XYZ file of C-alpha atoms in Angstrom:
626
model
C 63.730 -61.240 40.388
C 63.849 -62.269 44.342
C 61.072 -61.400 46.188
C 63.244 -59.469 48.768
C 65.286 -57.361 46.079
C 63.378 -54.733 46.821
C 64.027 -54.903 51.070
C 66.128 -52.146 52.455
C 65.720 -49.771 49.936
C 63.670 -46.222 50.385
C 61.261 -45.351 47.572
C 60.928 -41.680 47.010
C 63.162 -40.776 49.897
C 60.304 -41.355 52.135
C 58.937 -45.219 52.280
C 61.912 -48.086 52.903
C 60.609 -51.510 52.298
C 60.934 -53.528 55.171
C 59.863 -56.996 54.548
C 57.751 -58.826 51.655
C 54.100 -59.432 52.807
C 52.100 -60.777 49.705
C 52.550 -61.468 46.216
C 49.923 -61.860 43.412
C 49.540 -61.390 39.761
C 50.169 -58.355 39.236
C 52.390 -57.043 42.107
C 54.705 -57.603 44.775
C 53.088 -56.170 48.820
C 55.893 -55.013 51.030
C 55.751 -54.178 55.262
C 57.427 -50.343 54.318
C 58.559 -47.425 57.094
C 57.081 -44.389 55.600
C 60.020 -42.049 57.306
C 57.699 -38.895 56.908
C 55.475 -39.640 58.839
C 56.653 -42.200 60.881
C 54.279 -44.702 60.744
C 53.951 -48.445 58.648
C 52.192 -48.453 55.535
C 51.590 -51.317 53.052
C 53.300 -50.903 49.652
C 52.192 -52.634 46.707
C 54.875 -52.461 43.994
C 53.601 -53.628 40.303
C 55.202 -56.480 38.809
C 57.241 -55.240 35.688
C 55.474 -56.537 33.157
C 52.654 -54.487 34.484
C 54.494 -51.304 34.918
C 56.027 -51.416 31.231
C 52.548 -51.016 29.624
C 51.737 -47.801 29.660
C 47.695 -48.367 28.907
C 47.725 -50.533 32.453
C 49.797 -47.888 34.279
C 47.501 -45.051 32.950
C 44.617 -47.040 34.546
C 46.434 -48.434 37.317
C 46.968 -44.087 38.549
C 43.419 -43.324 37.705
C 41.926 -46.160 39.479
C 44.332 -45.232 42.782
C 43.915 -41.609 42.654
C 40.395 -42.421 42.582
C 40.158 -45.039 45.137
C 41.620 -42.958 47.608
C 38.897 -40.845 47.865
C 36.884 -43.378 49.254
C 36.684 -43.142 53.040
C 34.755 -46.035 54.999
C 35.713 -48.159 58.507
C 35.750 -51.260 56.001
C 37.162 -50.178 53.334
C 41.381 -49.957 53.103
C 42.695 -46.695 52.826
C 45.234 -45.659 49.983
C 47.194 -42.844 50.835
C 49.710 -42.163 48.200
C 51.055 -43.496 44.196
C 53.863 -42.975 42.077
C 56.549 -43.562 39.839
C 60.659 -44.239 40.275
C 62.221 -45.386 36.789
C 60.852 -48.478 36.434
C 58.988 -48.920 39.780
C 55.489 -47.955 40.206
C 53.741 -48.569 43.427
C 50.501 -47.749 45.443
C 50.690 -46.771 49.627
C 48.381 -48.432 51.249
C 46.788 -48.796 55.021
C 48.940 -51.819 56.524
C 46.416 -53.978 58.552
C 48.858 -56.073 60.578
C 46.125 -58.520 61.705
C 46.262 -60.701 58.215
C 43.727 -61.748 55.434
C 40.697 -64.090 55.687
C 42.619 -66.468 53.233
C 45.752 -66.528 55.614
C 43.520 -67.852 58.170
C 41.787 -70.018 56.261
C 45.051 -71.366 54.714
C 46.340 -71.584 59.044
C 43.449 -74.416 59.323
C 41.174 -71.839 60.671
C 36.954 -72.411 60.087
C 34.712 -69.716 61.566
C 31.435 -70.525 63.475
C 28.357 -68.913 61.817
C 28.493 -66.345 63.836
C 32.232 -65.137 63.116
C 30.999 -65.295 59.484
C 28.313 -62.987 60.212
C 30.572 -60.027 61.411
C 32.919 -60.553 58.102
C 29.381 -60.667 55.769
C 27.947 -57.408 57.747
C 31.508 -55.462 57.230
C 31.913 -56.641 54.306
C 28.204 -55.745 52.698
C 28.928 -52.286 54.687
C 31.520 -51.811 52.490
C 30.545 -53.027 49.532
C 27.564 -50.725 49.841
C 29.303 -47.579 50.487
C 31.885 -48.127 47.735
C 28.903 -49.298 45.114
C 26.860 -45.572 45.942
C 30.445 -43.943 45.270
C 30.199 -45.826 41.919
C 32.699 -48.341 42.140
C 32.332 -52.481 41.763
C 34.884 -54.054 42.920
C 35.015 -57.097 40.753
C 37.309 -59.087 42.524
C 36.072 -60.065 46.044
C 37.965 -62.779 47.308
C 39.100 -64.449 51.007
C 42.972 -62.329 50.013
C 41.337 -59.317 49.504
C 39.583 -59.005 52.944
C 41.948 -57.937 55.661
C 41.931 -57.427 59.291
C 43.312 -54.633 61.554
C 44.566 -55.595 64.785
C 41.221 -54.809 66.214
C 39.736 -57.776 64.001
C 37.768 -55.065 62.245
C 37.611 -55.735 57.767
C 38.572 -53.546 55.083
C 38.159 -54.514 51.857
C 41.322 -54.212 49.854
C 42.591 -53.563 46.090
C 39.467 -51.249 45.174
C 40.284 -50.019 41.412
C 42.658 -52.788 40.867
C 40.304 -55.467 39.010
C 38.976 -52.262 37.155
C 41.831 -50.531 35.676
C 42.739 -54.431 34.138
C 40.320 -54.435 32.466
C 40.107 -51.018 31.233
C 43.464 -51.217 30.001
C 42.771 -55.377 28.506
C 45.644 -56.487 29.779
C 46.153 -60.435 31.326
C 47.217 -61.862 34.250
C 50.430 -63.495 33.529
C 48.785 -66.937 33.332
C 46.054 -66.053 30.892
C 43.775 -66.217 33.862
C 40.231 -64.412 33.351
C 39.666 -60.585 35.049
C 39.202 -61.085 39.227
C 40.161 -64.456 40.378
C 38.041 -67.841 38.309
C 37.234 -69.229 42.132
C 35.153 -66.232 42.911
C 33.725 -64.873 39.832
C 30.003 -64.394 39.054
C 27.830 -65.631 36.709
C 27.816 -62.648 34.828
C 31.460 -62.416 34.749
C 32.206 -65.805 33.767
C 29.744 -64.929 30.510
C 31.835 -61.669 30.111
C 28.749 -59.439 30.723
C 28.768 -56.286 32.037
C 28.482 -56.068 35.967
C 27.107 -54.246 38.446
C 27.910 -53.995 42.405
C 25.503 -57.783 42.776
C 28.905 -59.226 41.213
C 30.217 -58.491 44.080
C 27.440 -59.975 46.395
C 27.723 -63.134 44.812
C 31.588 -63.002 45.362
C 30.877 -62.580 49.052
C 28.454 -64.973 49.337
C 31.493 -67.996 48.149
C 33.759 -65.986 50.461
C 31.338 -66.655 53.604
C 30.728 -70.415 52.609
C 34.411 -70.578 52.030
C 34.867 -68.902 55.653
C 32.837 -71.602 57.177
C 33.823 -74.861 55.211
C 37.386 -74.247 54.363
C 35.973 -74.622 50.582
C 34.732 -72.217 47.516
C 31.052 -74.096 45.722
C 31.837 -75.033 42.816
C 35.154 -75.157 42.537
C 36.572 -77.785 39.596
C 39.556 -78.672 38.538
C 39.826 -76.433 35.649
C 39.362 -72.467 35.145
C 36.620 -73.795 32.682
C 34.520 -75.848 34.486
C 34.425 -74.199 37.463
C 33.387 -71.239 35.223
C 30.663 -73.429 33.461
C 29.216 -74.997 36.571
C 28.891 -71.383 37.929
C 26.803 -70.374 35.108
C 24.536 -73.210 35.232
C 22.329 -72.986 39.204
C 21.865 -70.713 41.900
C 24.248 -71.122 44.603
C 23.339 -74.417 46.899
C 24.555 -73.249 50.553
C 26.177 -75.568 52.999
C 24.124 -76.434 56.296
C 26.727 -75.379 57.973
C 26.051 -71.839 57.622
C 23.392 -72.468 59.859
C 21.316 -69.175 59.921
C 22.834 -67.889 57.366
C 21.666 -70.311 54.769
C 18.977 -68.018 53.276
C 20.494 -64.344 52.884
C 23.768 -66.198 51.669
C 21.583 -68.466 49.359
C 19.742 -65.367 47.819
C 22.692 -63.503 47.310
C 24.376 -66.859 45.571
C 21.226 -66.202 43.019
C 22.435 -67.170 39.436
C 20.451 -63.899 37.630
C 21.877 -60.386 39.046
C 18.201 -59.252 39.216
C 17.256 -61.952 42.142
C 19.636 -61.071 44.303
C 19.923 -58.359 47.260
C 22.127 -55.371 47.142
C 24.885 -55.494 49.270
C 22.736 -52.545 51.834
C 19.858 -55.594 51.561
C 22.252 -58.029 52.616
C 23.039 -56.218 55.428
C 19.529 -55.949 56.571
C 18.752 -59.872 55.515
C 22.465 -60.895 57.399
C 20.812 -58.351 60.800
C 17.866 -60.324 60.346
C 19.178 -64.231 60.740
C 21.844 -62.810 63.889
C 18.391 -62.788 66.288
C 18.806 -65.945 67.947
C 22.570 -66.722 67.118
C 25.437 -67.275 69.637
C 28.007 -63.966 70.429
C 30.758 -64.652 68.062
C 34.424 -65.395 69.292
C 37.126 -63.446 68.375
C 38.308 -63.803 64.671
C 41.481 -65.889 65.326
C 43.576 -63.369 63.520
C 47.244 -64.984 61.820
C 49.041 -61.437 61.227
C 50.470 -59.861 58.002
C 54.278 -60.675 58.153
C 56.662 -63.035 60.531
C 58.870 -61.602 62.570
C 61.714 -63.197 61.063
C 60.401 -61.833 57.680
C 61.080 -58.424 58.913
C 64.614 -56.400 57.641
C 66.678 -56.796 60.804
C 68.243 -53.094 61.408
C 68.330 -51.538 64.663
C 67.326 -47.798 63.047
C 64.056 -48.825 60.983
C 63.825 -45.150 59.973
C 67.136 -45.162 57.953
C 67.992 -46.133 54.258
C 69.815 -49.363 53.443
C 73.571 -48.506 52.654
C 76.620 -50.495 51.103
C 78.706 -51.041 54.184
C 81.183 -48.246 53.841
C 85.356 -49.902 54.569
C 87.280 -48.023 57.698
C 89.904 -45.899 56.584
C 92.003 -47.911 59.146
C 93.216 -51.212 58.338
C 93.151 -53.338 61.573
C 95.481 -56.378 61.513
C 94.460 -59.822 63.969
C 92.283 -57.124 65.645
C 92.200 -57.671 69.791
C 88.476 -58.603 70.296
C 88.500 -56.458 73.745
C 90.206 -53.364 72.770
C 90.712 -53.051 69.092
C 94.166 -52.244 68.838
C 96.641 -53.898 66.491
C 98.871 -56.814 67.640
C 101.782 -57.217 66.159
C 102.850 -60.616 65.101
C 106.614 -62.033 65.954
C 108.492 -61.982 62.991
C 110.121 -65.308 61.282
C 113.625 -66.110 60.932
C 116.236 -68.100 59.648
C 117.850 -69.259 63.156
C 116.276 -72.391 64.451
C 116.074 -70.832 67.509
C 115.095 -66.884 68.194
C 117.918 -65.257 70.106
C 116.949 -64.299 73.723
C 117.495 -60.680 73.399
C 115.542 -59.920 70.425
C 112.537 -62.080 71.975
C 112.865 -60.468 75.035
C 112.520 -56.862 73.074
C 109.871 -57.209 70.752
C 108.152 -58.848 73.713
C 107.884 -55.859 75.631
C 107.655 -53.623 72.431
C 104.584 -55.928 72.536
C 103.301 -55.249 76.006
C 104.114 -51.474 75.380
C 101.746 -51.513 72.726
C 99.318 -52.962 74.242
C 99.219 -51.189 77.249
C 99.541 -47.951 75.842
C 96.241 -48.649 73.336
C 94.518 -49.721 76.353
C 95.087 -46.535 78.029
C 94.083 -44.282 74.839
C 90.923 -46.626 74.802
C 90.147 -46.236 78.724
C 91.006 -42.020 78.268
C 88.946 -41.547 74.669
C 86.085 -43.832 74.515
C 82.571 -43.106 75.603
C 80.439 -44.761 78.054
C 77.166 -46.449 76.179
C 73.930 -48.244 77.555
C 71.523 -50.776 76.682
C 68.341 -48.983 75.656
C 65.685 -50.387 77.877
C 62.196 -50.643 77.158
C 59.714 -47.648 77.586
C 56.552 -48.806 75.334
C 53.175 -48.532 77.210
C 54.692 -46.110 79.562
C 53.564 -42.634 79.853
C 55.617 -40.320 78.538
C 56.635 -38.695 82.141
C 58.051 -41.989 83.423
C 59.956 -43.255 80.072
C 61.914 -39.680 80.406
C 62.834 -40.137 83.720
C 64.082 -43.811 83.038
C 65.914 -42.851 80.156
C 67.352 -39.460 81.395
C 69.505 -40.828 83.766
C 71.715 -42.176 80.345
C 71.292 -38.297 79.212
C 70.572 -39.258 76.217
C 68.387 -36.438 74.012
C 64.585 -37.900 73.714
C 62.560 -36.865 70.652
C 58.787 -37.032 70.937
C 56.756 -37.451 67.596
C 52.872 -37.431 68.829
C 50.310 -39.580 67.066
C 46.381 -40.832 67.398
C 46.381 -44.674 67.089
C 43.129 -46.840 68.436
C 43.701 -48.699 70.856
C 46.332 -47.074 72.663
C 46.845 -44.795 75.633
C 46.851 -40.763 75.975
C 49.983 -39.549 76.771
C 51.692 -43.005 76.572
C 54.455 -44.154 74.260
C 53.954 -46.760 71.373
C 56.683 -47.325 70.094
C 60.258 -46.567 70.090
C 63.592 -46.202 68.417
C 66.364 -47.593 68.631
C 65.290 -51.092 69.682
C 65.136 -52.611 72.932
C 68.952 -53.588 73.842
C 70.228 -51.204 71.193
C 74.165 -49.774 72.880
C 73.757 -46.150 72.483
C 76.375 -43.916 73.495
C 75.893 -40.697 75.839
C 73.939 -37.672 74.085
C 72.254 -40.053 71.474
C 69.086 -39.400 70.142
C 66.078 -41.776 71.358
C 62.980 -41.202 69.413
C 59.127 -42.192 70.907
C 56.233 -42.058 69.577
C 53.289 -41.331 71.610
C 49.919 -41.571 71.967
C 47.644 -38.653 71.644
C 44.733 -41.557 72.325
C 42.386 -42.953 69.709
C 41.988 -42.060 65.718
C 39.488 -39.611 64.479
C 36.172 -40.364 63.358
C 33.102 -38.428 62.174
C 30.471 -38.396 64.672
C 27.308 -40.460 62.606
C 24.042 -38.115 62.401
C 22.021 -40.625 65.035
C 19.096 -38.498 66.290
C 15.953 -39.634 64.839
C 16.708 -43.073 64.272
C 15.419 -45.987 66.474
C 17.805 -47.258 68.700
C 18.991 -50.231 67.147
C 20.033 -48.339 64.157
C 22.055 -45.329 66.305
C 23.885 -47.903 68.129
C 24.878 -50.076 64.694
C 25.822 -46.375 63.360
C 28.262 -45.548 66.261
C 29.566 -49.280 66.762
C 30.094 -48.907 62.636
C 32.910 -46.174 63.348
C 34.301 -47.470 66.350
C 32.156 -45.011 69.028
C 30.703 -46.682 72.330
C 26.565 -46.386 72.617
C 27.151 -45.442 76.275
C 24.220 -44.570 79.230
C 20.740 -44.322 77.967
C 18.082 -41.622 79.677
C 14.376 -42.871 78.598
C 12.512 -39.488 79.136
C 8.672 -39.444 77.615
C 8.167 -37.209 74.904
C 4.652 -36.600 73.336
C 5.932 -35.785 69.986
C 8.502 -38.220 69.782
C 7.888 -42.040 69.017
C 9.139 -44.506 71.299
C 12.762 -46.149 71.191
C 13.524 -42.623 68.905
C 16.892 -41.111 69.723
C 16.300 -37.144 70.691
C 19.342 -36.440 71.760
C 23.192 -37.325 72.178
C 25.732 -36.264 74.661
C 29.126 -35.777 72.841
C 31.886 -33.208 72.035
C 33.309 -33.341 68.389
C 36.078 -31.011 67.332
C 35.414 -27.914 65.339
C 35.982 -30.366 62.202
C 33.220 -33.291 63.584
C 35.398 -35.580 64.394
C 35.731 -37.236 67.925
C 38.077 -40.207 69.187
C 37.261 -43.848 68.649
C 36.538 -45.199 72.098
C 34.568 -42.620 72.931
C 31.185 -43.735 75.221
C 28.186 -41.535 73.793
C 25.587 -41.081 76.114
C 21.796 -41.049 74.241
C 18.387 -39.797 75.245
C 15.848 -42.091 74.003
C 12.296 -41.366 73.706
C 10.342 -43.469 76.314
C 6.927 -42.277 73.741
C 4.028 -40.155 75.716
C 3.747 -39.902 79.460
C 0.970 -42.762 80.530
C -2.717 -40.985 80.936
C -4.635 -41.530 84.564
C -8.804 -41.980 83.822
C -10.562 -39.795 85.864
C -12.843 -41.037 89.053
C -15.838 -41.116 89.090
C -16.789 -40.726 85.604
C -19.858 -43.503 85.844
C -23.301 -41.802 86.922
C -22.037 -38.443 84.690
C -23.620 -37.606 81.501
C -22.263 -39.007 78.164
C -20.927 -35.750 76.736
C -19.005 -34.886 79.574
C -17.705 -38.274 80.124
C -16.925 -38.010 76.154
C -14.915 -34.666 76.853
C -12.744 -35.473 80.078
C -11.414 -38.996 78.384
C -10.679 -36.633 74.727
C -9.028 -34.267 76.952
C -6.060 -36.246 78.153
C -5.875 -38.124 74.648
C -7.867 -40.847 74.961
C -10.136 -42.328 72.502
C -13.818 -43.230 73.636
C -16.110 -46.288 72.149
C -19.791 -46.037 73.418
C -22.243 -48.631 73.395
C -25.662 -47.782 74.425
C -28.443 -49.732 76.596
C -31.809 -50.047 77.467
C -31.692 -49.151 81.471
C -35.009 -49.156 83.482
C -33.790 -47.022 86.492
C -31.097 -44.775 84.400
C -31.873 -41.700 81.929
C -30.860 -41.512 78.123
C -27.355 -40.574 78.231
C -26.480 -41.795 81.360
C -22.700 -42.897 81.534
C -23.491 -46.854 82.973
C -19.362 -47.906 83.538
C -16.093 -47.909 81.691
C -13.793 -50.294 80.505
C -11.147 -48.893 82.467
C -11.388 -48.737 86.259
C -11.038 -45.359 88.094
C -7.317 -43.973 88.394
C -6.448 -46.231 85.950
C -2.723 -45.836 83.882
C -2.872 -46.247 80.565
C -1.049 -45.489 77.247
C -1.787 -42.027 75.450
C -4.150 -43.151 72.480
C -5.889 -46.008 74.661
C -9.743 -47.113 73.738
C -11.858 -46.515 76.916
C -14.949 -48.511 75.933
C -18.169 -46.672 77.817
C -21.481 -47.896 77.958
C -24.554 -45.352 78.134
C -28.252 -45.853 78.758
C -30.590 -45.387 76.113
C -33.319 -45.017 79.129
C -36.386 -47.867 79.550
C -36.846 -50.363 77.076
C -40.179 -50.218 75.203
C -42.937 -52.821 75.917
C -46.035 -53.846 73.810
C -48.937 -52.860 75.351
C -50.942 -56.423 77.096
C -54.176 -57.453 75.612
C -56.899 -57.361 77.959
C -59.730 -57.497 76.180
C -62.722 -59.953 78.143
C -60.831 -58.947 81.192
C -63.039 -57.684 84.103
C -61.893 -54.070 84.353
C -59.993 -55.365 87.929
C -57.936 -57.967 86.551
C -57.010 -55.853 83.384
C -56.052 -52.519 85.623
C -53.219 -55.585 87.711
C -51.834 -56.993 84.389
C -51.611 -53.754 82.800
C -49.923 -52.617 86.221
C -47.269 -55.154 86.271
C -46.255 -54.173 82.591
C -45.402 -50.426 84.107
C -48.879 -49.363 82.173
C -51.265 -47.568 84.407
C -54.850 -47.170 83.916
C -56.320 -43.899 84.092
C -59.842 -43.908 83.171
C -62.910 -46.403 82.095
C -64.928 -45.337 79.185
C -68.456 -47.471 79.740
C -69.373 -49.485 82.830
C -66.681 -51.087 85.621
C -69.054 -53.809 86.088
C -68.810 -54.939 82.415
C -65.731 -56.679 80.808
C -62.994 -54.553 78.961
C -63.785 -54.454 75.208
C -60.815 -52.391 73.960
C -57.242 -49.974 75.247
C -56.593 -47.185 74.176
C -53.396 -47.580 73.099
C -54.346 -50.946 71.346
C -52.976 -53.874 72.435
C -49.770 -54.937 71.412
C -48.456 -50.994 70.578
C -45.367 -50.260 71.787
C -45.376 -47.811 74.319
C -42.415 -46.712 77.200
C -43.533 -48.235 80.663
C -45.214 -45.212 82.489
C -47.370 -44.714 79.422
C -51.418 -44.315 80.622
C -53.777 -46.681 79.165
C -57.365 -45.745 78.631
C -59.891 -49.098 79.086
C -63.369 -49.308 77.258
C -66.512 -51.493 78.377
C -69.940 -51.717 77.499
C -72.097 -49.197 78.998
């Protein structure tokens, strides 16, 4: 059938199919109006050869009603299913900004470091999707689409899964998830696990960066058999991303990261790498794809034939002109010229008088988008035509401002026609992340994650705690959590412990209570101890840290303490006359205090014996003959 069979008609009295936006295997993806509530939805209508089996269509419901309950910023969100006769379809988030492969397929290569945002939404994703017990098995450049805010959700969750569930083929025989960017284990038909999917990314980002998917041959086959034979070999110019993207290329499941250890390995190489560009985004649908209609919200309908039948129709003011009749004379006779002449004018004046007295006045309607709703009343009030306001949150857009309208811009609308606008009630929704207690980095990745702003930063110490640790945020969620993207969120980081100030004068003061004062303000104390001839044991000699010094909570103040005099061996003396043994013995700190025997006679012996060790001070005791 045509690919735009389907455009103009309303499925379920609720979602008309605007324009065709994508076509694969096993469906057709329309640009639809759903008319409820007015808003543009992606609707992906299955091809009927997939609709007709009933195993596939039992999966295909299962595998939407349960992807819909996943809820992530990178994941698409399905919002409705169902069934018409023959037509079975899935409601989808439109992202109007396009697919990876789109701009791939526009000549488009990304740096590095637009590669890196895609991996880290991607692996996001893939992570939150693989705890909720899904794999994917189909990750490909088609399947990762872009918002208009360039952020990526991962598309056709429960798709690749409910094929092969219910065994069925692609039309051209073609293996489960696409041959280009299957894994290892999926090329052997093994069972797989959400590292299938890592591996999948991991061609996407080369593929991203070159324009080309490794190992890629010419056949389903071989590139099937070349994938099953090496790990991944990564092109240079990934640049920093050579090594996560080469582990998660791994051949065996078991040596590669998870997709929340990609993240982490992908955080890891971004360091020293340039701010990435915007993603030159391509878009979902031309403009000249789009159903031309100047109500978007109403169903197509046969054109329905005027009761009137209007004959050479004046262009100006509609009314039928007679034409002169034919006859037989060569020439018309004067008279009868002359009458149906006027009967002509008659006519024609008189319907241009019922048209002047009976019709009503209309006006082009001007454009109001991006103007608050206060001035695009006033400027279209003065046509008096009646203005219906449907309020909705959309990011990116204005409080109290109008984003889109209806009719068109340049639409003739008559006096006391309706003019529908849309307007803002400012951004979308989002749960506020739990951030307090992580470090920094983390809080602000959390909040960036959902579309929040890390806003000002207060860096109060704390002695409990740790440095860079958020204590505190400064935000307002509704009664439900949930607070509008944009929003700035002020933090309170933990600046760690107030510094400590040594106390003066601590030198001179005895160990213990040198020992206690540092202890006291959380400081931790190293001694070393010294001999010191002029300074008592335990005598606090200096610090490490100079009086009034700042220092971290938890710093080492090294002391040093004397251990008093050092001991000295006593001199030996012996054959000394009892004079020149009393000045040596001197001069070692040792004086004499007595003679034993006569002073005129050498010294014989000390009492202590030479070479004791004895503290200076210590009294020696000489002996001579008598």
């Amino acid at each position: 059938s045509s690919p735009n069979d389907l455009v103009g008609h309303v499925l379920d009295s609720r979602y008309r199919l605007i324009g065709m936006i994508g076509r694969g295997a096993t469906a057709r993806v329309y640009l639809a109006e759903d008319q409820q509530l007015q808003r543009r939805v992606a609707v992906k209508v299955l091809h009927p050869q997939a609709a007709s089996d009933a195993k596939f269509l039992k999966r295909f419901r299962a595998e939407a009603l349960a992807a819909a309950s996943l809820n992530h910023p990178n994941i698409m969100h399905v919002y409705d299913s169902g069934t018409i006769g023959e037509i079975s379809y899935l409601v989808c988030e439109y992202l109007d900004g396009g697919s990876l492969r789109a701009m791939i397929d526009a000549g488009h290569r990304l740096t590095p470091s637009q590669a890196l945002v895609i991996g880290l939404e991607a692996a996001r994703g893939l992570e939150y999707a693989h705890g909720q017990g899904f794999v994917h098995r189909d990750i490909k450049s088609a399947n990762l689409l872009f918002g208009p805010d360039g952020r990526l959700r991962i598309a056709d969750f429960g798709l690749a899964r409910a094929i092969a569930e219910a065994a069925w083929t692609e039309p051209d025989g073609m293996l489960i998830g696409t041959a280009r960017y299957a894994s290892p284990e999926q090329a052997r038909g093994r069972a797989v696990d959400g590292k299938a999917d890592v591996y999948s990314l991991a061609l996407v980002l080369c593929e991203a960066v070159t324009g080309e998917v490794p190992f890629t041959a010419d056949t389903t086959t071989a590139t099937l058999m070349a994938r099953c034979q090496s790990d991944l070999s990564v092109p240079d110019a990934l640049g920093r991303l050579v090594g996560p993207v080469s582990r998660a290329g791994r051949l065996e499941p078991s040596e590669r990261p998870d997709a929340g250890e990609l993240e982490i390995a992908l955080l890891a190489s971004a360091e020293d790498m340039a701010r990435p560009a915007p993603l030159p985004l391509v878009g979902a649908i031309a403009e000249n794809e789009i159903l031309a209609d100047t109500d978007p919200l109403l169903p197509a309908e046969e054109p329905v034939e005027s009761a009137l039948t209007v004959v050479d129709s004046d262009p100006i003011i509609g009314v039928e002109a007679v034409p002169e009749p034919i006859v037989d004379e060569p020439r018309p006779r004067r008279g009868r010229g002359l009458l149906i002449g006027l009967l002509v004018v008659a006519l024609l004046a008189g319907g241009l008088a019922v048209f002047v007295l009976t019709r009503v006045p209309t006006k082009s309607m001007p454009s109001v988008v991006s103007l608050s709703l206060a001035d695009a009343k006033s400027r279209l009030d003065v046509n008096r035509w009646k203005i219906s306001v449907q309020n909705i949150r959309k990011t990116g857009t204005v409080a109290d401002h109008v984003i889109s309208q209806d009719p068109a811009v340049g639409t003739e609308l008559k006096r006391g026609a309706e003019v529908r606008l849309v307007v803002s009630l400012g951004n979308e929704l989002v749960a506020l992340p739990t951030v307090i207690g992580l470090d920094e980095a983390k809080a602000v990745e959390a909040l960036t994650a959902v579309g929040l702003i890390a806003g000002d930063v207060a860096r109060p110490n704390d002695e409990k705690a740790p440095i860079g640790q958020v204590m505190k945020i400064d935000a307002t969620p509704d009664s439900s959590g949930l607070i509008a993207q944009g929003t700035s969120i002020a933090l309170t980081i933990s600046a760690g412990p107030a510094p400590r100030t040594v106390p003066p004068q601590l030198a001179g003061q005895d160990v213990d209570a040198v020992v206690a004062a540092l202890k006291g303000i959380q400081l931790d104390v190293k001694k070393t101890e010294v001999f010191s001839a002029d300074q008592l044991a335990g005598t606090v000699l200096s610090l490490s840290q100079p009086d009034n010094a700042v220092v971290p909570r938890g710093t080492v103040v090294e002391i040093t303490v004397s251990k008093g005099p050092e001991p000295k061996p006593v001199p030996d003396v012996s054959g000394k006359s009892v004079a020149d043994a009393t000045t040596i013995l001197g001069q070692s700190g040792f004086p004499v205090a007595n003679v034993d025997g006569s002073p005129a006679n050498p010294v014989i012996a000390t009492d202590p014996v030479a070479g004791e060790v004895h503290l200076p001070g210590t009294s020696i005791r000489l002996f001579t003959k008598k």
